[in-house]
mmCIF file of C-alpha atoms and ligand atoms in Angstrom:
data_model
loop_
_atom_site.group_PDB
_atom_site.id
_atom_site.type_symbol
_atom_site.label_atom_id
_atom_site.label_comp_id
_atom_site.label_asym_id
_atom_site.label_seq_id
_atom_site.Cartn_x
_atom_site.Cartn_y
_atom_site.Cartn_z
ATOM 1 C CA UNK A 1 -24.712 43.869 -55.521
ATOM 2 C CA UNK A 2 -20.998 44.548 -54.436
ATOM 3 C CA UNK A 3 -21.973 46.763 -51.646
ATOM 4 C CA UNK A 4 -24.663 44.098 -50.476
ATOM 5 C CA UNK A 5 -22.145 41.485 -50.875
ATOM 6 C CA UNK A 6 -19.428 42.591 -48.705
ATOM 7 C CA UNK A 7 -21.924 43.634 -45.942
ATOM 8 C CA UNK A 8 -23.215 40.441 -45.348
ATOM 9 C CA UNK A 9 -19.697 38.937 -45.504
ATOM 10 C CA UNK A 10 -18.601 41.487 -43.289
ATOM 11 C CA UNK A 11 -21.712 40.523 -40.809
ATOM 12 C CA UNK A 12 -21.351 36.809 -40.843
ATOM 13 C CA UNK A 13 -19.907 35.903 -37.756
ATOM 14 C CA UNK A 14 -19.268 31.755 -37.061
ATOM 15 C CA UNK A 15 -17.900 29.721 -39.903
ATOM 16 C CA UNK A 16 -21.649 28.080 -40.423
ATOM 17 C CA UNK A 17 -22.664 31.710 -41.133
ATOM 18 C CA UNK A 18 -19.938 32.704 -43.675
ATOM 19 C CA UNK A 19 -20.301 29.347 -45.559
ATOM 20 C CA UNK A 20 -24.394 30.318 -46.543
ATOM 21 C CA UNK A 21 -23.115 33.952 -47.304
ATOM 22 C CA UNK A 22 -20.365 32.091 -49.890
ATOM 23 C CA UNK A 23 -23.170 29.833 -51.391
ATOM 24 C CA UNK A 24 -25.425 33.056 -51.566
ATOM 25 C CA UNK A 25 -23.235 35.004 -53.430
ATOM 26 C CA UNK A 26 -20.422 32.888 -55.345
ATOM 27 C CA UNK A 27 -22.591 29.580 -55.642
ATOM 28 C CA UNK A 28 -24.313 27.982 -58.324
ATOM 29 C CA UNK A 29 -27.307 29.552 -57.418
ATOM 30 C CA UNK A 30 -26.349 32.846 -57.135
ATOM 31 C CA UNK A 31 -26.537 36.455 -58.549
ATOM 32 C CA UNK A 32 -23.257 36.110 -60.229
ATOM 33 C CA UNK A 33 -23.723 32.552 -61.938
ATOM 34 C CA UNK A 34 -26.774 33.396 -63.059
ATOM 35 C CA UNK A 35 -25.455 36.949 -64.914
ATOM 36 C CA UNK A 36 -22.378 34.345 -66.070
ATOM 37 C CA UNK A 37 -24.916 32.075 -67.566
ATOM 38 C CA UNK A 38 -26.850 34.374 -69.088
ATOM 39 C CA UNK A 39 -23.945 36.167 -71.288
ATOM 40 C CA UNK A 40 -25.263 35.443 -74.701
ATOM 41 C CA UNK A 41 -28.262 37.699 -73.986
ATOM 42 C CA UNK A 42 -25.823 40.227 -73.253
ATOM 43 C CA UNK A 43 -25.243 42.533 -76.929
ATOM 44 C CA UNK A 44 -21.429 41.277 -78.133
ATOM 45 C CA UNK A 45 -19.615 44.663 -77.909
ATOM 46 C CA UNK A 46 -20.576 44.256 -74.220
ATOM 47 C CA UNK A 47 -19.509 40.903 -73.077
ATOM 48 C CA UNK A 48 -16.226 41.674 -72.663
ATOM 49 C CA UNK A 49 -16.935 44.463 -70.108
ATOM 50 C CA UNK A 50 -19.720 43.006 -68.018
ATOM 51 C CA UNK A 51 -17.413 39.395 -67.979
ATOM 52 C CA UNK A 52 -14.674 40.905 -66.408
ATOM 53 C CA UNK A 53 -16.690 43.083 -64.270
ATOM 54 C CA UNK A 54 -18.935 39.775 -63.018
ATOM 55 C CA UNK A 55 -15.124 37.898 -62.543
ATOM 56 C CA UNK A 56 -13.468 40.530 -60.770
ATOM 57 C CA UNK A 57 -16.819 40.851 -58.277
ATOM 58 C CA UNK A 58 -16.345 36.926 -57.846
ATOM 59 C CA UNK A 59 -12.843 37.590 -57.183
ATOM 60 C CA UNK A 60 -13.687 40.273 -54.815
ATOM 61 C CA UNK A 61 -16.063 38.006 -52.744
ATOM 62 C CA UNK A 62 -13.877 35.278 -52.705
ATOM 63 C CA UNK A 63 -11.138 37.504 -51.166
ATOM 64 C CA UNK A 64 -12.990 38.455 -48.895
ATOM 65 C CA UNK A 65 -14.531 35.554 -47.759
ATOM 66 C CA UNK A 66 -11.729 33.938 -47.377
ATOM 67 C CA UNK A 67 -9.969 36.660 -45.439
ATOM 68 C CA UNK A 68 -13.447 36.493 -43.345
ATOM 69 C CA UNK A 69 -13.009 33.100 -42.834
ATOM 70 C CA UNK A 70 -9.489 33.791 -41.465
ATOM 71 C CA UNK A 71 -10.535 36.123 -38.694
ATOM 72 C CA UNK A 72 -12.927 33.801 -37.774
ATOM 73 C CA UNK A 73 -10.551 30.610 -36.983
ATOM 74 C CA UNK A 74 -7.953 33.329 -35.880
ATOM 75 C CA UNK A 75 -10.487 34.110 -33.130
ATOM 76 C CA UNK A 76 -11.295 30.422 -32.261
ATOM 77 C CA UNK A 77 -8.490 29.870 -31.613
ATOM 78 C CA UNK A 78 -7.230 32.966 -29.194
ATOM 79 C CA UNK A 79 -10.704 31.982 -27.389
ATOM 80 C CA UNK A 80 -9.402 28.386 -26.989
ATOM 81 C CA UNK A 81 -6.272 29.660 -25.714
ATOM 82 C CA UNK A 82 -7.916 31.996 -23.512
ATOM 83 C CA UNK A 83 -9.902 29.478 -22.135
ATOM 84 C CA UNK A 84 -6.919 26.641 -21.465
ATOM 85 C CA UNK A 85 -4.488 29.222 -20.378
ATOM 86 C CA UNK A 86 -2.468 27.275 -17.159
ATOM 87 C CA UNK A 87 -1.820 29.557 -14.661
ATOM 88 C CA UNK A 88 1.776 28.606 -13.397
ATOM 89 C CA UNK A 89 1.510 30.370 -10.486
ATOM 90 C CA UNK A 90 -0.400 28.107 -9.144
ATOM 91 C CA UNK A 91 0.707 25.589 -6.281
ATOM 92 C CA UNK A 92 0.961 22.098 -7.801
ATOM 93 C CA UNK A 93 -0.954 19.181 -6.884
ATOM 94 C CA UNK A 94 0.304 16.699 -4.167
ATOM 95 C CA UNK A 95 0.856 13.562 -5.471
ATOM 96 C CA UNK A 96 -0.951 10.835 -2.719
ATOM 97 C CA UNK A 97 1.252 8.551 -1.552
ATOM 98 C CA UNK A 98 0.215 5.474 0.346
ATOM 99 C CA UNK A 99 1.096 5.184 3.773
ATOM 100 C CA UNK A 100 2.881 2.405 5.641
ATOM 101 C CA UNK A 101 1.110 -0.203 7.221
ATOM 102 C CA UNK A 102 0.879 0.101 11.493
ATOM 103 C CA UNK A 103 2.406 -3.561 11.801
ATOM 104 C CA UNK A 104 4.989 -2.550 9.240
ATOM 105 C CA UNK A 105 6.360 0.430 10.722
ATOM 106 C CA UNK A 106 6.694 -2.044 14.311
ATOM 107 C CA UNK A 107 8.492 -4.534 12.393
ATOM 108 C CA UNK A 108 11.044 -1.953 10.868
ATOM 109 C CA UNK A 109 11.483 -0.755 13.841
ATOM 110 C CA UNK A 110 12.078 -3.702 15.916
ATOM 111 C CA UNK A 111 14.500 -5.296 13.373
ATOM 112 C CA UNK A 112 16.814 -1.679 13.267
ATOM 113 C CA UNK A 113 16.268 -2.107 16.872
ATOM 114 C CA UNK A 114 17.493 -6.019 17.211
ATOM 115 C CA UNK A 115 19.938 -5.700 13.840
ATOM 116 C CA UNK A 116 21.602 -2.667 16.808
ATOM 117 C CA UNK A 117 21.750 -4.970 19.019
ATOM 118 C CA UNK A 118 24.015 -7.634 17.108
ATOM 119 C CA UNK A 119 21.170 -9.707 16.042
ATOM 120 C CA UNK A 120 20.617 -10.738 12.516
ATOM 121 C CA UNK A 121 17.493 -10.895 10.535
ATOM 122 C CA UNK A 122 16.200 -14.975 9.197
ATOM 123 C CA UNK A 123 13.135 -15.498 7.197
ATOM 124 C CA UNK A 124 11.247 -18.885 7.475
ATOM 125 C CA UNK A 125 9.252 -20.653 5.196
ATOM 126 C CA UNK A 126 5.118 -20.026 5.680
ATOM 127 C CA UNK A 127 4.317 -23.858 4.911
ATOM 128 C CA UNK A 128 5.982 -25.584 7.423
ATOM 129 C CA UNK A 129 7.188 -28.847 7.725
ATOM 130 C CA UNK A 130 5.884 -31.106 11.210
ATOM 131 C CA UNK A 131 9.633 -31.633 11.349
ATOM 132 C CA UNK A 132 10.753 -28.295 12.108
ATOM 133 C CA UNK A 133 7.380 -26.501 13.610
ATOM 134 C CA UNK A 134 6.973 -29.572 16.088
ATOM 135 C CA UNK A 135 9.227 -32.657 16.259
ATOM 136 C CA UNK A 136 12.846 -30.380 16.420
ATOM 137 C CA UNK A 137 10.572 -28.179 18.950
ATOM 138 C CA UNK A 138 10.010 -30.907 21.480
ATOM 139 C CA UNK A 139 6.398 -31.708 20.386
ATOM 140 C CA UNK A 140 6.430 -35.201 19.160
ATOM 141 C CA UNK A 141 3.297 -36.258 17.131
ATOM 142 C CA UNK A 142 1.271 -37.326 20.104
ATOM 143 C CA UNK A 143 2.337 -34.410 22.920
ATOM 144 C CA UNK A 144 -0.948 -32.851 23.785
ATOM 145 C CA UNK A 145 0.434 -29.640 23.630
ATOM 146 C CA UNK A 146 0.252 -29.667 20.074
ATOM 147 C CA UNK A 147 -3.119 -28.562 20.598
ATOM 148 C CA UNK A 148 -2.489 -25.029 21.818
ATOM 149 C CA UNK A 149 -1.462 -23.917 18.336
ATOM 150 C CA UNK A 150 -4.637 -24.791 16.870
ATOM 151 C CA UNK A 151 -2.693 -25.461 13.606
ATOM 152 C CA UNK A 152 -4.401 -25.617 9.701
ATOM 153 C CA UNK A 153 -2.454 -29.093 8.231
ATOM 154 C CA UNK A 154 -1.999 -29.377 4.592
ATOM 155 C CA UNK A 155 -1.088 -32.978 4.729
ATOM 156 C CA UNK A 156 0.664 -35.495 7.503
ATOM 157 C CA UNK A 157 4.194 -33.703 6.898
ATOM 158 C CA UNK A 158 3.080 -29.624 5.798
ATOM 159 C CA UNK A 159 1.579 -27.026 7.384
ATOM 160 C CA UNK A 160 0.622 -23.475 7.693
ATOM 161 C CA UNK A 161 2.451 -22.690 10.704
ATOM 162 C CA UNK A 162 0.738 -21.657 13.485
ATOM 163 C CA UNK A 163 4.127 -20.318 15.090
ATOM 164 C CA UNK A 164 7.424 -18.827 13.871
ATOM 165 C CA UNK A 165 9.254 -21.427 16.514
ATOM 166 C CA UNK A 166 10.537 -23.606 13.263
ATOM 167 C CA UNK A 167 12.726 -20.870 12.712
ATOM 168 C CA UNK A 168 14.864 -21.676 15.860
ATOM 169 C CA UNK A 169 15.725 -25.220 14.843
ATOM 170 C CA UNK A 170 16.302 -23.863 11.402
ATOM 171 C CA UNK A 171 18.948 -21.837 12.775
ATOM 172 C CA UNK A 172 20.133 -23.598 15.695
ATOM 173 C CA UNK A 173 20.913 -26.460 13.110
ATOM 174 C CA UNK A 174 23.213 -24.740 10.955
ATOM 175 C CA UNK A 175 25.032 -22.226 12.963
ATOM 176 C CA UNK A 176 28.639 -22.668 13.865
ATOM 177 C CA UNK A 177 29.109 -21.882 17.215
ATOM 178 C CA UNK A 178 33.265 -21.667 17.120
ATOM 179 C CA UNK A 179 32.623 -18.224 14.546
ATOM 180 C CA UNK A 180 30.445 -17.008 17.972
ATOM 181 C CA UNK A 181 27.362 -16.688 19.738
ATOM 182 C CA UNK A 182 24.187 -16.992 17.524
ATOM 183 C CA UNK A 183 21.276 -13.926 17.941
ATOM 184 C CA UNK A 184 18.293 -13.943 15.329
ATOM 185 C CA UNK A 185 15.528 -12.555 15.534
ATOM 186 C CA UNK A 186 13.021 -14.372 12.534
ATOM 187 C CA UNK A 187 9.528 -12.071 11.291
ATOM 188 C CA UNK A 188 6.985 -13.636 9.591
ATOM 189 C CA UNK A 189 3.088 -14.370 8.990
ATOM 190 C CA UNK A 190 1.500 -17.041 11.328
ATOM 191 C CA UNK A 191 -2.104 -18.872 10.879
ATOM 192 C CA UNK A 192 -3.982 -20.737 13.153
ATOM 193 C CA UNK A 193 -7.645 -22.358 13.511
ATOM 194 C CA UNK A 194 -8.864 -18.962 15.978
ATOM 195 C CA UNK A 195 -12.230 -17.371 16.117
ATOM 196 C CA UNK A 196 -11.799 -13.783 14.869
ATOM 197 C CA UNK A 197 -12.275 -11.096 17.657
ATOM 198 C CA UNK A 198 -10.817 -7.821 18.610
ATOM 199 C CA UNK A 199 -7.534 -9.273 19.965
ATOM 200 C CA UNK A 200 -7.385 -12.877 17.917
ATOM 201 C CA UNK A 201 -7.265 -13.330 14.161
ATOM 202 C CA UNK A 202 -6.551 -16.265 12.178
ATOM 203 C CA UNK A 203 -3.642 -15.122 10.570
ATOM 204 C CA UNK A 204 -1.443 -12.740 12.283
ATOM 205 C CA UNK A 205 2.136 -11.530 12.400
ATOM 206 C CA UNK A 206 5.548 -12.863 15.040
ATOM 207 C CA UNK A 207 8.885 -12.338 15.618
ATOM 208 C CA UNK A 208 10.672 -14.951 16.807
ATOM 209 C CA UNK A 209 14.155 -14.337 18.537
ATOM 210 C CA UNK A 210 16.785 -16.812 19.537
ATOM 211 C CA UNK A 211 20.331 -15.628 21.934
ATOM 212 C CA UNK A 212 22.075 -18.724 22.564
ATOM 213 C CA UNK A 213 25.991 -18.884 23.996
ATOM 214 C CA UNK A 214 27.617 -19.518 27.127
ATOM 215 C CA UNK A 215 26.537 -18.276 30.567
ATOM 216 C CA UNK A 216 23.253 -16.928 29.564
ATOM 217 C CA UNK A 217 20.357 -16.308 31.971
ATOM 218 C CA UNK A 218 16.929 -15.926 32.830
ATOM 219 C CA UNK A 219 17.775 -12.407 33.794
ATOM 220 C CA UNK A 220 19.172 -11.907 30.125
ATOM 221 C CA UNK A 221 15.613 -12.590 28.595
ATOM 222 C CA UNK A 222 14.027 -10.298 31.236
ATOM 223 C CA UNK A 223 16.011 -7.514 30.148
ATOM 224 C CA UNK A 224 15.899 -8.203 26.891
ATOM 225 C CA UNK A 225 12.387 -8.189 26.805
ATOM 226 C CA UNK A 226 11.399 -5.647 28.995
ATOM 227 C CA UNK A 227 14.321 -2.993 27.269
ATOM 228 C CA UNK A 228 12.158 -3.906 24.186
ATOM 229 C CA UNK A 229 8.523 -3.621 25.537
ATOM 230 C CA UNK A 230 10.022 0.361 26.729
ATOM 231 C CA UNK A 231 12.029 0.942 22.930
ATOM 232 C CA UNK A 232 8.449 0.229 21.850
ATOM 233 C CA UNK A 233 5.725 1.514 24.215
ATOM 234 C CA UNK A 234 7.781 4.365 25.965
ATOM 235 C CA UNK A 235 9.386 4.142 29.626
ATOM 236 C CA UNK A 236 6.336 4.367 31.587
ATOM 237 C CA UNK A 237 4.084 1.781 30.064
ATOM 238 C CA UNK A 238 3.795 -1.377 32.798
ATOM 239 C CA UNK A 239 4.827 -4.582 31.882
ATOM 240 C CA UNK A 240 4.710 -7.809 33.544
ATOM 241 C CA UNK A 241 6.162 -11.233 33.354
ATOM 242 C CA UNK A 242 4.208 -13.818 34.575
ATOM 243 C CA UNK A 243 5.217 -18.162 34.290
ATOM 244 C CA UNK A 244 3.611 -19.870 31.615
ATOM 245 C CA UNK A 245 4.496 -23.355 29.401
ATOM 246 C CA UNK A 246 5.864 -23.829 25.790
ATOM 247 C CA UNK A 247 7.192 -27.421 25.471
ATOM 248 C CA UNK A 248 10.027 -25.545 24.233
ATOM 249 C CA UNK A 249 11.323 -23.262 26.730
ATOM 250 C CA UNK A 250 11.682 -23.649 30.826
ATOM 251 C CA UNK A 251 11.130 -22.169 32.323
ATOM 252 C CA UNK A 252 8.643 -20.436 30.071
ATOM 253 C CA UNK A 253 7.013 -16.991 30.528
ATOM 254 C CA UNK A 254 5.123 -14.896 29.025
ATOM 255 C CA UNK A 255 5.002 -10.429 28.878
ATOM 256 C CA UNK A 256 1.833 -8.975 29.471
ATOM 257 C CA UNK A 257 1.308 -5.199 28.969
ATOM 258 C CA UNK A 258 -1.288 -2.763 30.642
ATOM 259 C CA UNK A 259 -4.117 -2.378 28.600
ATOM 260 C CA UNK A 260 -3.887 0.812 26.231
ATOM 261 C CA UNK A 261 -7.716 1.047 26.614
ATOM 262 C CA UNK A 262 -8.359 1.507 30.289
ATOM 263 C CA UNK A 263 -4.992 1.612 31.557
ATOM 264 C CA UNK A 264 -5.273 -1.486 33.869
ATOM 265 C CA UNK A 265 -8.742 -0.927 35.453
ATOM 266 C CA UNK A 266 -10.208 -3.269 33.011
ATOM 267 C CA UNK A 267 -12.554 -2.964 30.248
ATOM 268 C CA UNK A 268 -13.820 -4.906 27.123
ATOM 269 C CA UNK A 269 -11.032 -5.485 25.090
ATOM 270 C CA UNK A 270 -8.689 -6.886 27.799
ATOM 271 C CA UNK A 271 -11.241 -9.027 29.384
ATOM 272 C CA UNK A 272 -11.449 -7.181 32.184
ATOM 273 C CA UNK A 273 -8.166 -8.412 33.448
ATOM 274 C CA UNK A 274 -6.228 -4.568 32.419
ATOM 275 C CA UNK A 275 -3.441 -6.573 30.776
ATOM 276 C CA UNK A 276 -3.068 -7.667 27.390
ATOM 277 C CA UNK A 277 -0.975 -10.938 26.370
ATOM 278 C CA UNK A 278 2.338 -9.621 23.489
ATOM 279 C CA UNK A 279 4.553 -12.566 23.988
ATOM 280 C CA UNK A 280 5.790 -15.917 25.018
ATOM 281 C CA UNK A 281 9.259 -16.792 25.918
ATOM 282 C CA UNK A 282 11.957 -18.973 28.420
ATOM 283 C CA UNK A 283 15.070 -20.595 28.766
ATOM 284 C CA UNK A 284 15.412 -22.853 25.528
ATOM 285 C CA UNK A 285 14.615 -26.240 26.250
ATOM 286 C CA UNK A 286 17.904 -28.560 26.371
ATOM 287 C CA UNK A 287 15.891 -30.961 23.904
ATOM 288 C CA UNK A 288 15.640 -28.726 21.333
ATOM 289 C CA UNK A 289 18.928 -27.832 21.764
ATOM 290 C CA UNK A 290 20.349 -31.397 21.442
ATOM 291 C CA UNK A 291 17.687 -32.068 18.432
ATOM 292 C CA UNK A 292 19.560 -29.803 16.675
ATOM 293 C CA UNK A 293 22.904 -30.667 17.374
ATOM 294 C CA UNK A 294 24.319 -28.195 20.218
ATOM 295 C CA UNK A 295 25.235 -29.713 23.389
ATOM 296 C CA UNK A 296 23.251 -28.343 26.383
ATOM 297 C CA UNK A 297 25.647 -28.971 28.883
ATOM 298 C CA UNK A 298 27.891 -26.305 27.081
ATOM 299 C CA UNK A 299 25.587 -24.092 25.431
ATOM 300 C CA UNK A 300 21.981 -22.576 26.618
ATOM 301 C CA UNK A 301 19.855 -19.280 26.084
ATOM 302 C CA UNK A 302 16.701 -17.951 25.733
ATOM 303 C CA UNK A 303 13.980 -17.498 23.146
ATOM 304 C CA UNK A 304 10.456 -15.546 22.687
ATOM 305 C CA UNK A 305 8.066 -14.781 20.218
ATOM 306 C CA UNK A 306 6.285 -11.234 19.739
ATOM 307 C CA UNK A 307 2.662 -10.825 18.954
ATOM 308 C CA UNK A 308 3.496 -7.996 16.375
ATOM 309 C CA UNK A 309 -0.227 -6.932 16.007
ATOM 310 C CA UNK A 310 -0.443 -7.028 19.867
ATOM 311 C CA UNK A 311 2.621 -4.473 19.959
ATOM 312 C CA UNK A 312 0.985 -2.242 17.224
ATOM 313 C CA UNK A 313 -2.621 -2.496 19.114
ATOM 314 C CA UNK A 314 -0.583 -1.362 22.323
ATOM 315 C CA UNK A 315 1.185 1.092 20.562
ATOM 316 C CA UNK A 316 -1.605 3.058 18.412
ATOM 317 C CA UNK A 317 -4.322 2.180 20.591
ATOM 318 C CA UNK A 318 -6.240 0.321 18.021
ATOM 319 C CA UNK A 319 -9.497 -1.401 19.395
ATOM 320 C CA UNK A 320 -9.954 -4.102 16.891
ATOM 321 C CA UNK A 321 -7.351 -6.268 15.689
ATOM 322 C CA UNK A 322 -9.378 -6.597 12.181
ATOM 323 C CA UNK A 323 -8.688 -3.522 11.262
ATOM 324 C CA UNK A 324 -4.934 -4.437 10.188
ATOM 325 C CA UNK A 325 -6.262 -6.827 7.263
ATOM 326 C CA UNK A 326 -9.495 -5.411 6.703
ATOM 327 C CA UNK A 327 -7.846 -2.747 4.437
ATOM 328 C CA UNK A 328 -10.102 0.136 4.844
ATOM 329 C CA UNK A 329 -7.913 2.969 3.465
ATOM 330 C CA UNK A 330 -9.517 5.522 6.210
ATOM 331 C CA UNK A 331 -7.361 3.398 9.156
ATOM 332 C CA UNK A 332 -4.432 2.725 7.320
ATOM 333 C CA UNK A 333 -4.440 6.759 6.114
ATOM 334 C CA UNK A 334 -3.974 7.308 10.126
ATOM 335 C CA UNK A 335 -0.631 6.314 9.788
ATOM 336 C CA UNK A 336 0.650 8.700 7.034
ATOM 337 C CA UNK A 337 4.024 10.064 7.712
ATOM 338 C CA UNK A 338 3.903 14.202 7.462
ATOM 339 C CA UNK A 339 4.998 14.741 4.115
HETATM 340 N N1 LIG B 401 5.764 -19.945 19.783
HETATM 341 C C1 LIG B 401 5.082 -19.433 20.936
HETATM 342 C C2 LIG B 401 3.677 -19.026 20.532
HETATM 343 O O1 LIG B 401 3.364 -19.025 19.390
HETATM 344 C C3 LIG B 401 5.779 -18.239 21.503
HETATM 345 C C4 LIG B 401 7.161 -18.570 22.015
HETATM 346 C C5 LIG B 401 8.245 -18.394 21.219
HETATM 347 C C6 LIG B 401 7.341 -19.032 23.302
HETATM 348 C C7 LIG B 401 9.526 -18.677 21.698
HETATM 349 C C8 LIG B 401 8.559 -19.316 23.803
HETATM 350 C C9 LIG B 401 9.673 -19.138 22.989
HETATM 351 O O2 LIG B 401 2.865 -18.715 21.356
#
């Protein structure tokens, strides 16, 4: 029995296994119990011997079984270990960043660019008032060219604003001309009433700047603009200026740039005309300039607002305007700085 015994203990070899040898041999069932249970049939001058005998056997098994038992978890466990062992050698895992947004990285870049420049940074409110997006502008409520903004009203007095204009009489209206000449350039989200195509959206981003002191001129804005059109597109990329109206400015212009696409021969996504439209500018208006309080017979200056998402188009080459607030993260992976 002892022999048998410890050989199949010795042979079981998962936990499931050992616990049927332990009920086999040390259970109720077994062998042993039964010898234990059958004592009295045992002659008296006996029972002492085969007792201790049948105790020390249990004893023996138990041992063993739990010593059996041991191994076995011991070995679970180097197996686990085995099995999860992390290999530190190996290169770790990038973390994914996100990348910056194309029309982000233009508008950094452009404020560093104006900030340089001695131009400070002003951020206008998104729901306009009539008061400031038209009326300081030199659009009264009936001027007809209140249509070319193609503005979203909230009520008689708020709106989304279709332009980033509002930000000039903001300014203009507070700034204290004996501390110096004022220079702001003002970012900011715009919304108007457009069909969506590849170069129009109905919600897009500006920059509108405002330079106004003593003694400036038309050929201040022209190199103003086009230094900026080559800090952004390179030195070779062709710009022109061509007259235009904003009720405003005059004279008024605006800054057309060759077309990224077909490099001015003319294709789909300039119209066929090789240019595409960035910006609108001109000599401030002396109306606005006396609506807000600054005489125009001492001060004047210039003003112009930047199609940001035309700049980044121009600048990546991007063929579809949507793309910027469509949010597929494929395109907006594209610009991922090296890391
Ligand atoms: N506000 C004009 C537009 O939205 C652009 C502009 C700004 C023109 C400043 C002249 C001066 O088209």
């Amino acid at each position: 029995l002892r022999e048998k015994g410890l050989a199949e203990i010795e042979k079981a070899s998962d936990e499931k296994k050992l616990n049927d040898v332990r009920v086999k041999l040390v259970g109720r069932k077994s062998e042993l119990t039964k010898i234990l249970r059958s004592m009295r049939d045992v002659a008296p001058e006996d029972r002492r011997e085969v007792g201790q005998k049948v105790n020390q056997l249990r004893d023996l098994f138990n041992k063993k079984l739990n010593g059996t038992k041991d191994q076995i978890n011991k070995a679970l466990v180097a197996e686990k270990l085995q099995k999860e062992k992390i290999d530190v050698t190996l290169p770790g895992r990038k973390t994914h960043l996100g990348s910056e947004h194309p029309i982000n990285i233009i508008l950094d870049d452009l404020e560093t660019y104006f900030i340089s420049m001695g131009y400070k940074v002003v951020q206008g409110p998104e729901i306009e008032t009539d008061h400031y997006c038209f009326e300081m502008m030199n659009l009264p409520k009936d001027h007809p060219a209140r249509d070319m903004q193609a503005t979203f009203y909230i009520d008689s007095e708020n709106l989304l604003r279709p332009q980033t204009s509002g930000d000039q009489a903001r300014v203009l209206e507070k700034h204290d001309f004996s501390k110096g000449p004022l220079k702001m350039v003002g970012p900011g989200k715009v919304y108007r009433r457009d069909d969506d195509d590849a170069t129009h959206s109905h919600q897009f981003m500006q920059m509108e700047g405002l330079v106004i002191d003593k003694n400036i001129t038309m050929s201040d804005l022209k190199g103003t603009l086009e230094e900026t059109a080559r800090h952004v597109f390179g030195q070779d990329r062709g710009t022109c200026l061509r007259p235009s109206y904003f009720p405003f400015t005059e004279p008024s212009v605006e800054m057309d740039v060759v077309c990224f696409n077909c490099e001015g021969k003319g294709c789909p996504i300039c119209k066929y005309t090789g240019w595409i439209e960035v910006l609108g500018a001109g000599m401030v208006h002396p109306n606005v300039l006396t609506n807000a309080g600054v005489d125009p017979d001492v001060y004047g200056g210039f003003a112009f607002g930047i199609g940001l998402d035309r700049f980044a188009i121009l600048k990546y080459g991007i063929d579809d305007i949507r793309d910027f607030y469509t949010n597929d993260v494929r395109f907006l992976g594209q610009f991922r700085k090296e890391e």
